[in-house]
PDB file of C-alpha atoms in Angstrom:
ATOM      1  CA  MET A 832      -7.351  34.860   6.984  1.00 39.00           C
ATOM      2  CA  THR A 833      -5.138  32.730   4.750  1.00 42.00           C
ATOM      3  CA  ASP A 834      -1.877  31.740   6.357  1.00 49.00           C
ATOM      4  CA  THR A 835       0.924  33.214   4.210  1.00 45.00           C
ATOM      5  CA  ARG A 836       3.093  30.159   4.971  1.00 51.00           C
ATOM      6  CA  THR A 837       0.703  28.174   2.768  1.00 53.00           C
ATOM      7  CA  LYS A 838       0.576  30.634  -0.121  1.00 58.00           C
ATOM      8  CA  PRO A 839       3.111  29.059  -2.450  1.00 58.00           C
ATOM      9  CA  GLU A 840       3.135  31.998  -4.847  1.00 57.00           C
ATOM     10  CA  THR A 841       4.889  34.047  -2.136  1.00 56.00           C
ATOM     11  CA  MET A 842       7.795  31.627  -1.650  1.00 59.00           C
ATOM     12  CA  GLY A 843      11.273  32.924  -2.401  1.00 65.00           C
ATOM     13  CA  GLU A 844      13.034  29.948  -3.993  1.00 74.00           C
ATOM     14  CA  ASP A 845      14.554  30.943  -7.357  1.00 87.00           C
ATOM     15  CA  ASP A 846      15.026  27.435  -8.776  1.00 93.00           C
ATOM     16  CA  VAL A 847      11.773  25.773  -9.887  1.00 95.00           C
ATOM     17  CA  ILE A 848      12.842  22.374  -8.574  1.00 95.00           C
ATOM     18  CA  ASP A 849      13.718  23.802  -5.157  1.00 95.00           C
ATOM     19  CA  LEU A 850      10.420  25.712  -5.144  1.00 94.00           C
ATOM     20  CA  LEU A 851       8.297  22.668  -5.957  1.00 95.00           C
ATOM     21  CA  VAL A 852      10.136  20.385  -3.531  1.00 96.00           C
ATOM     22  CA  ALA A 853       9.666  23.003  -0.774  1.00 94.00           C
ATOM     23  CA  GLN A 854       5.958  23.090  -1.621  1.00 94.00           C
ATOM     24  CA  HIS A 855       5.819  19.309  -1.323  1.00 96.00           C
ATOM     25  CA  GLY A 856       7.182  19.779   2.203  1.00 96.00           C
ATOM     26  CA  MET A 857       4.508  22.370   2.947  1.00 95.00           C
ATOM     27  CA  ILE A 858       1.859  19.928   1.728  1.00 96.00           C
ATOM     28  CA  ARG A 859       3.161  17.172   4.028  1.00 97.00           C
ATOM     29  CA  ASP A 860       3.154  19.624   6.939  1.00 96.00           C
ATOM     30  CA  LEU A 861      -0.435  20.626   6.199  1.00 96.00           C
ATOM     31  CA  PHE A 862      -1.544  16.992   6.115  1.00 97.00           C
ATOM     32  CA  ASP A 863      -0.013  16.666   9.599  1.00 97.00           C
ATOM     33  CA  GLU A 864      -1.829  19.795  10.721  1.00 97.00           C
ATOM     34  CA  VAL A 865      -5.216  18.602   9.419  1.00 97.00           C
ATOM     35  CA  GLU A 866      -4.756  15.170  11.008  1.00 97.00           C
ATOM     36  CA  GLN A 867      -3.814  16.674  14.385  1.00 97.00           C
ATOM     37  CA  ALA A 868      -6.339  19.538  14.398  1.00 96.00           C
ATOM     38  CA  SER A 869      -9.189  19.687  16.852  1.00 95.00           C
ATOM     39  CA  ASP A 870     -12.693  19.436  15.423  1.00 92.00           C
ATOM     40  CA  ALA A 871     -12.984  23.232  15.655  1.00 92.00           C
ATOM     41  CA  GLU A 872      -9.705  23.858  13.782  1.00 94.00           C
ATOM     42  CA  ARG A 873      -9.891  21.062  11.196  1.00 95.00           C
ATOM     43  CA  GLY A 874     -12.017  23.008   8.690  1.00 93.00           C
ATOM     44  CA  GLU A 875      -9.613  25.937   8.456  1.00 93.00           C
ATOM     45  CA  ALA A 876      -6.568  23.675   8.169  1.00 95.00           C
ATOM     46  CA  PHE A 877      -8.280  21.572   5.499  1.00 94.00           C
ATOM     47  CA  THR A 878      -9.219  24.713   3.541  1.00 91.00           C
ATOM     48  CA  ARG A 879      -5.540  25.717   3.473  1.00 92.00           C
ATOM     49  CA  LEU A 880      -4.560  22.213   2.333  1.00 94.00           C
ATOM     50  CA  VAL A 881      -7.152  22.279  -0.465  1.00 90.00           C
ATOM     51  CA  ARG A 882      -5.924  25.691  -1.624  1.00 88.00           C
ATOM     52  CA  LEU A 883      -2.276  24.684  -1.585  1.00 91.00           C
ATOM     53  CA  LEU A 884      -2.894  21.451  -3.489  1.00 91.00           C
ATOM     54  CA  ALA A 885      -5.084  23.202  -6.070  1.00 87.00           C
ATOM     55  CA  VAL A 886      -2.709  26.061  -6.876  1.00 86.00           C
ATOM     56  CA  HIS A 887       0.389  23.830  -6.775  1.00 90.00           C
ATOM     57  CA  GLU A 888      -1.013  21.280  -9.218  1.00 89.00           C
ATOM     58  CA  THR A 889      -2.389  23.955 -11.551  1.00 85.00           C
ATOM     59  CA  ALA A 890       1.022  25.623 -11.806  1.00 87.00           C
ATOM     60  CA  GLU A 891       2.723  22.303 -12.484  1.00 91.00           C
ATOM     61  CA  GLU A 892       0.153  21.551 -15.186  1.00 88.00           C
ATOM     62  CA  GLU A 893       0.515  24.969 -16.820  1.00 86.00           C
ATOM     63  CA  ILE A 894       4.272  25.511 -16.543  1.00 89.00           C
ATOM     64  CA  VAL A 895       6.345  22.503 -15.505  1.00 93.00           C
ATOM     65  CA  HIS A 896       4.683  19.571 -17.256  1.00 93.00           C
ATOM     66  CA  PRO A 897       4.539  21.184 -20.727  1.00 91.00           C
ATOM     67  CA  TYR A 898       8.216  22.128 -20.421  1.00 92.00           C
ATOM     68  CA  ALA A 899       9.131  18.602 -19.298  1.00 94.00           C
ATOM     69  CA  ARG A 900       7.215  17.137 -22.257  1.00 93.00           C
ATOM     70  CA  ARG A 901       9.356  19.174 -24.665  1.00 91.00           C
ATOM     71  CA  LYS A 902      12.679  19.067 -22.838  1.00 92.00           C
ATOM     72  CA  LEU A 903      13.022  15.492 -21.590  1.00 93.00           C
ATOM     73  CA  ASP A 904      13.631  12.297 -23.500  1.00 92.00           C
ATOM     74  CA  GLY A 905      10.473  10.299 -22.851  1.00 94.00           C
ATOM     75  CA  GLY A 906       8.873  13.431 -21.403  1.00 93.00           C
ATOM     76  CA  GLU A 907       5.430  12.564 -22.789  1.00 93.00           C
ATOM     77  CA  ALA A 908       5.275   9.319 -20.813  1.00 94.00           C
ATOM     78  CA  VAL A 909       6.705  10.856 -17.638  1.00 93.00           C
ATOM     79  CA  VAL A 910       4.159  13.677 -17.681  1.00 93.00           C
ATOM     80  CA  ASP A 911       1.226  11.444 -18.671  1.00 93.00           C
ATOM     81  CA  ASP A 912       1.927   9.249 -15.639  1.00 92.00           C
ATOM     82  CA  ARG A 913       2.035  12.296 -13.356  1.00 91.00           C
ATOM     83  CA  LEU A 914      -1.233  13.665 -14.792  1.00 89.00           C
ATOM     84  CA  ALA A 915      -3.001  10.350 -14.198  1.00 89.00           C
ATOM     85  CA  GLU A 916      -1.869  10.467 -10.562  1.00 88.00           C
ATOM     86  CA  GLU A 917      -2.969  14.096 -10.234  1.00 86.00           C
ATOM     87  CA  ASN A 918      -6.418  13.429 -11.651  1.00 86.00           C
ATOM     88  CA  GLU A 919      -7.105  10.585  -9.216  1.00 86.00           C
ATOM     89  CA  ALA A 920      -6.072  12.763  -6.284  1.00 89.00           C
ATOM     90  CA  LYS A 921      -8.119  15.720  -7.601  1.00 88.00           C
ATOM     91  CA  GLU A 922     -11.244  13.563  -7.841  1.00 90.00           C
ATOM     92  CA  LEU A 923     -10.919  12.489  -4.209  1.00 93.00           C
ATOM     93  CA  LEU A 924      -9.997  16.001  -3.052  1.00 91.00           C
ATOM     94  CA  MET A 925     -13.018  17.477  -4.861  1.00 89.00           C
ATOM     95  CA  ARG A 926     -15.373  15.005  -3.146  1.00 93.00           C
ATOM     96  CA  MET A 927     -13.767  15.764   0.221  1.00 93.00           C
ATOM     97  CA  ASP A 928     -13.929  19.532  -0.381  1.00 89.00           C
ATOM     98  CA  GLN A 929     -17.628  19.278  -1.218  1.00 90.00           C
ATOM     99  CA  ALA A 930     -18.438  17.011   1.744  1.00 93.00           C
ATOM    100  CA  GLY A 931     -16.372  19.008   4.216  1.00 92.00           C
ATOM    101  CA  PRO A 932     -14.285  17.956   7.206  1.00 94.00           C
ATOM    102  CA  ASP A 933     -17.356  16.912   9.211  1.00 94.00           C
ATOM    103  CA  ALA A 934     -18.209  14.100   6.771  1.00 95.00           C
ATOM    104  CA  PRO A 935     -18.203  10.681   8.461  1.00 96.00           C
ATOM    105  CA  ASP A 936     -15.602   9.303   6.020  1.00 97.00           C
ATOM    106  CA  PHE A 937     -13.327  12.356   6.194  1.00 97.00           C
ATOM    107  CA  ALA A 938     -10.508  10.725   8.201  1.00 96.00           C
ATOM    108  CA  ASP A 939     -10.447   7.636   5.973  1.00 97.00           C
ATOM    109  CA  ASN A 940     -10.470   9.760   2.807  1.00 97.00           C
ATOM    110  CA  LEU A 941      -7.764  12.044   4.208  1.00 97.00           C
ATOM    111  CA  ALA A 942      -5.531   9.017   4.774  1.00 97.00           C
ATOM    112  CA  LEU A 943      -6.168   7.828   1.188  1.00 96.00           C
ATOM    113  CA  LEU A 944      -5.527  11.320  -0.167  1.00 96.00           C
ATOM    114  CA  ARG A 945      -2.290  11.648   1.769  1.00 97.00           C
ATOM    115  CA  VAL A 946      -0.943   8.373   0.371  1.00 96.00           C
ATOM    116  CA  ALA A 947      -1.933   9.389  -3.178  1.00 94.00           C
ATOM    117  CA  VAL A 948      -0.446  12.887  -2.905  1.00 95.00           C
ATOM    118  CA  GLU A 949       2.797  11.778  -1.252  1.00 96.00           C
ATOM    119  CA  THR A 950       3.260   8.962  -3.773  1.00 94.00           C
ATOM    120  CA  HIS A 951       2.673  11.456  -6.586  1.00 94.00           C
ATOM    121  CA  ALA A 952       5.152  13.953  -5.092  1.00 96.00           C
ATOM    122  CA  ARG A 953       7.848  11.276  -4.756  1.00 96.00           C
ATOM    123  CA  SER A 954       7.252  10.219  -8.378  1.00 94.00           C
ATOM    124  CA  GLU A 955       7.547  13.825  -9.562  1.00 95.00           C
ATOM    125  CA  GLU A 956      10.747  14.354  -7.630  1.00 96.00           C
ATOM    126  CA  ARG A 957      12.270  11.088  -8.852  1.00 95.00           C
ATOM    127  CA  TYR A 958      11.090  10.832 -12.471  1.00 93.00           C
ATOM    128  CA  GLU A 959      10.426  14.408 -13.539  1.00 95.00           C
ATOM    129  CA  PHE A 960      12.295  16.883 -11.354  1.00 96.00           C
ATOM    130  CA  THR A 961      15.605  14.987 -11.299  1.00 95.00           C
ATOM    131  CA  LYS A 962      15.580  14.784 -15.092  1.00 95.00           C
ATOM    132  CA  LEU A 963      14.592  18.452 -15.425  1.00 95.00           C
ATOM    133  CA  ARG A 964      17.457  19.524 -13.178  1.00 94.00           C
ATOM    134  CA  GLY A 965      19.856  17.513 -15.338  1.00 94.00           C
ATOM    135  CA  HIS A 966      18.544  18.877 -18.643  1.00 94.00           C
ATOM    136  CA  THR A 967      17.974  22.554 -17.828  1.00 94.00           C
ATOM    137  CA  SER A 968      20.179  25.502 -17.053  1.00 94.00           C
ATOM    138  CA  GLU A 969      19.996  27.609 -13.921  1.00 94.00           C
ATOM    139  CA  THR A 970      18.499  30.392 -16.062  1.00 92.00           C
ATOM    140  CA  GLU A 971      15.771  28.091 -17.355  1.00 92.00           C
ATOM    141  CA  ARG A 972      14.913  26.914 -13.839  1.00 94.00           C
ATOM    142  CA  ARG A 973      14.744  30.522 -12.603  1.00 91.00           C
ATOM    143  CA  ALA A 974      12.387  31.424 -15.459  1.00 90.00           C
ATOM    144  CA  LEU A 975      10.241  28.377 -14.704  1.00 91.00           C
ATOM    145  CA  ALA A 976      10.094  29.353 -11.013  1.00 92.00           C
ATOM    146  CA  ALA A 977       8.838  32.816 -11.961  1.00 89.00           C
ATOM    147  CA  GLY A 978       6.251  31.206 -14.217  1.00 88.00           C
ATOM    148  CA  VAL A 979       5.124  28.837 -11.477  1.00 89.00           C
ATOM    149  CA  ARG A 980       4.693  31.701  -8.987  1.00 88.00           C
ATOM    150  CA  ALA A 981       2.678  33.707 -11.529  1.00 85.00           C
ATOM    151  CA  ALA A 982       0.480  30.697 -12.344  1.00 83.00           C
ATOM    152  CA  GLU A 983      -0.099  30.011  -8.650  1.00 84.00           C
ATOM    153  CA  ALA A 984      -1.175  33.601  -8.043  1.00 82.00           C
ATOM    154  CA  MET A 985      -3.896  33.155 -10.699  1.00 79.00           C
ATOM    155  CA  ALA A 986      -4.813  29.508 -10.067  1.00 74.00           C
ATOM    156  CA  PRO A 987      -8.143  28.119  -8.886  1.00 77.00           C
ATOM    157  CA  THR A 988      -8.172  27.502  -5.148  1.00 74.00           C
ATOM    158  CA  HIS A 989     -10.243  24.302  -5.344  1.00 69.00           C
ATOM    159  CA  PRO A 990      -9.701  21.101  -7.323  1.00 68.00           C
ATOM    160  CA  HIS A 991     -11.192  20.862 -10.814  1.00 60.00           C
ATOM    161  CA  PRO A 992     -10.585  17.379 -12.222  1.00 58.00           C
ATOM    162  CA  GLY A 993     -10.403  17.198 -15.992  1.00 55.00           C
ATOM    163  CA  THR A 994      -8.309  20.334 -16.461  1.00 50.00           C
ATOM    164  CA  GLU A 995      -4.910  18.649 -16.284  1.00 51.00           C
ATOM    165  CA  THR A 996      -3.447  20.232 -19.417  1.00 48.00           C
ATOM    166  CA  ALA A 997      -1.981  23.693 -19.859  1.00 46.00           C
ATOM    167  CA  THR A 998      -4.543  24.498 -22.574  1.00 48.00           C
ATOM    168  CA  LYS A 999      -7.530  23.475 -20.452  1.00 48.00           C
ATOM    169  CA  ASN A1000      -6.132  25.345 -17.442  1.00 46.00           C
ATOM    170  CA  VAL A1001      -5.726  28.514 -19.498  1.00 46.00           C
ATOM    171  CA  LEU A1002      -9.171  28.267 -21.105  1.00 44.00           C
ATOM    172  CA  VAL A1003     -11.054  27.299 -17.969  1.00 46.00           C
ATOM    173  CA  GLY A1004      -8.686  28.371 -15.219  1.00 46.00           C
ATOM    174  CA  THR A1005      -9.152  32.130 -15.067  1.00 47.00           C
ATOM    175  CA  PRO A1006     -12.961  32.169 -14.755  1.00 43.00           C
ATOM    176  CA  VAL A1007     -12.863  29.184 -12.406  1.00 49.00           C
ATOM    177  CA  ALA A1008     -10.132  30.812 -10.306  1.00 48.00           C
ATOM    178  CA  MET A1009     -12.204  33.974 -10.033  1.00 44.00           C
ATOM    179  CA  MET A1010     -15.245  31.967  -8.922  1.00 48.00           C
ATOM    180  CA  ASP A1011     -13.159  29.968  -6.437  1.00 50.00           C
ATOM    181  CA  ARG A1012     -11.645  33.088  -4.923  1.00 43.00           C
ATOM    182  CA  VAL A1013     -15.051  34.781  -4.610  1.00 41.00           C
ATOM    183  CA  ARG A1014     -16.429  31.625  -2.984  1.00 46.00           C
ATOM    184  CA  ASP A1015     -13.460  31.607  -0.574  1.00 48.00           C
ATOM    185  CA  VAL A1016     -14.142  35.201   0.480  1.00 45.00           C
ATOM    186  CA  ILE A1017     -17.831  34.433   1.001  1.00 40.00           C
ATOM    187  CA  ARG A1018     -17.046  31.335   3.057  1.00 50.00           C
ATOM    188  CA  GLN A1019     -14.509  33.278   5.107  1.00 51.00           C
ATOM    189  CA  THR A1020     -16.988  36.127   5.702  1.00 45.00           C
ATOM    190  CA  ILE A1021     -19.800  33.789   6.665  1.00 48.00           C
ATOM    191  CA  GLY A1022     -17.464  31.873   8.961  1.00 56.00           C
ATOM    192  CA  LYS A1023     -16.518  35.076  10.783  1.00 48.00           C
ATOM    193  CA  GLY A1024     -20.163  35.843  11.494  1.00 44.00           C
ATOM    194  CA  ASP A1025     -20.629  32.618  13.491  1.00 43.00           C
TER     195      ASP A1025
END
């Protein structure tokens, strides 16, 4: 069963910046959990980390980044830098997701992924979120938070590099999300039969 503490679409923060920063904290906590998990528990913890990263990034790509592009001076460059970081992390996460937590290079790749994700999160908080907070109203940030939660509820649960724009996420995202969620249920069901 999916741990509701790692379902970002159920979080209660009303301000989009507070919501996303809280999710960054959840991501750091899940990295800790995966690193400290026993061999038997690592797969489930890693599955939750993959899901959280996938839905979080999709919502940022669909809701936050397009708004930042329009709203911020230099928004194009700020968002393009974040998308480049996201794509690199998605590529590694996809390979790790496919190989699974029993892969011989899992621990090394997890360490690389953690550095990439945490560096990306710090860059978002410093270069994008700070500027958004300064150039948006409380009402705008509340509306963005609602949009992020809705996008996360519909997002794919596995990484799909190459879909880093809102348009690509909308065109590809719904069918991919449906396939991901079906695959998750099948994996969960098969896992219970062991």
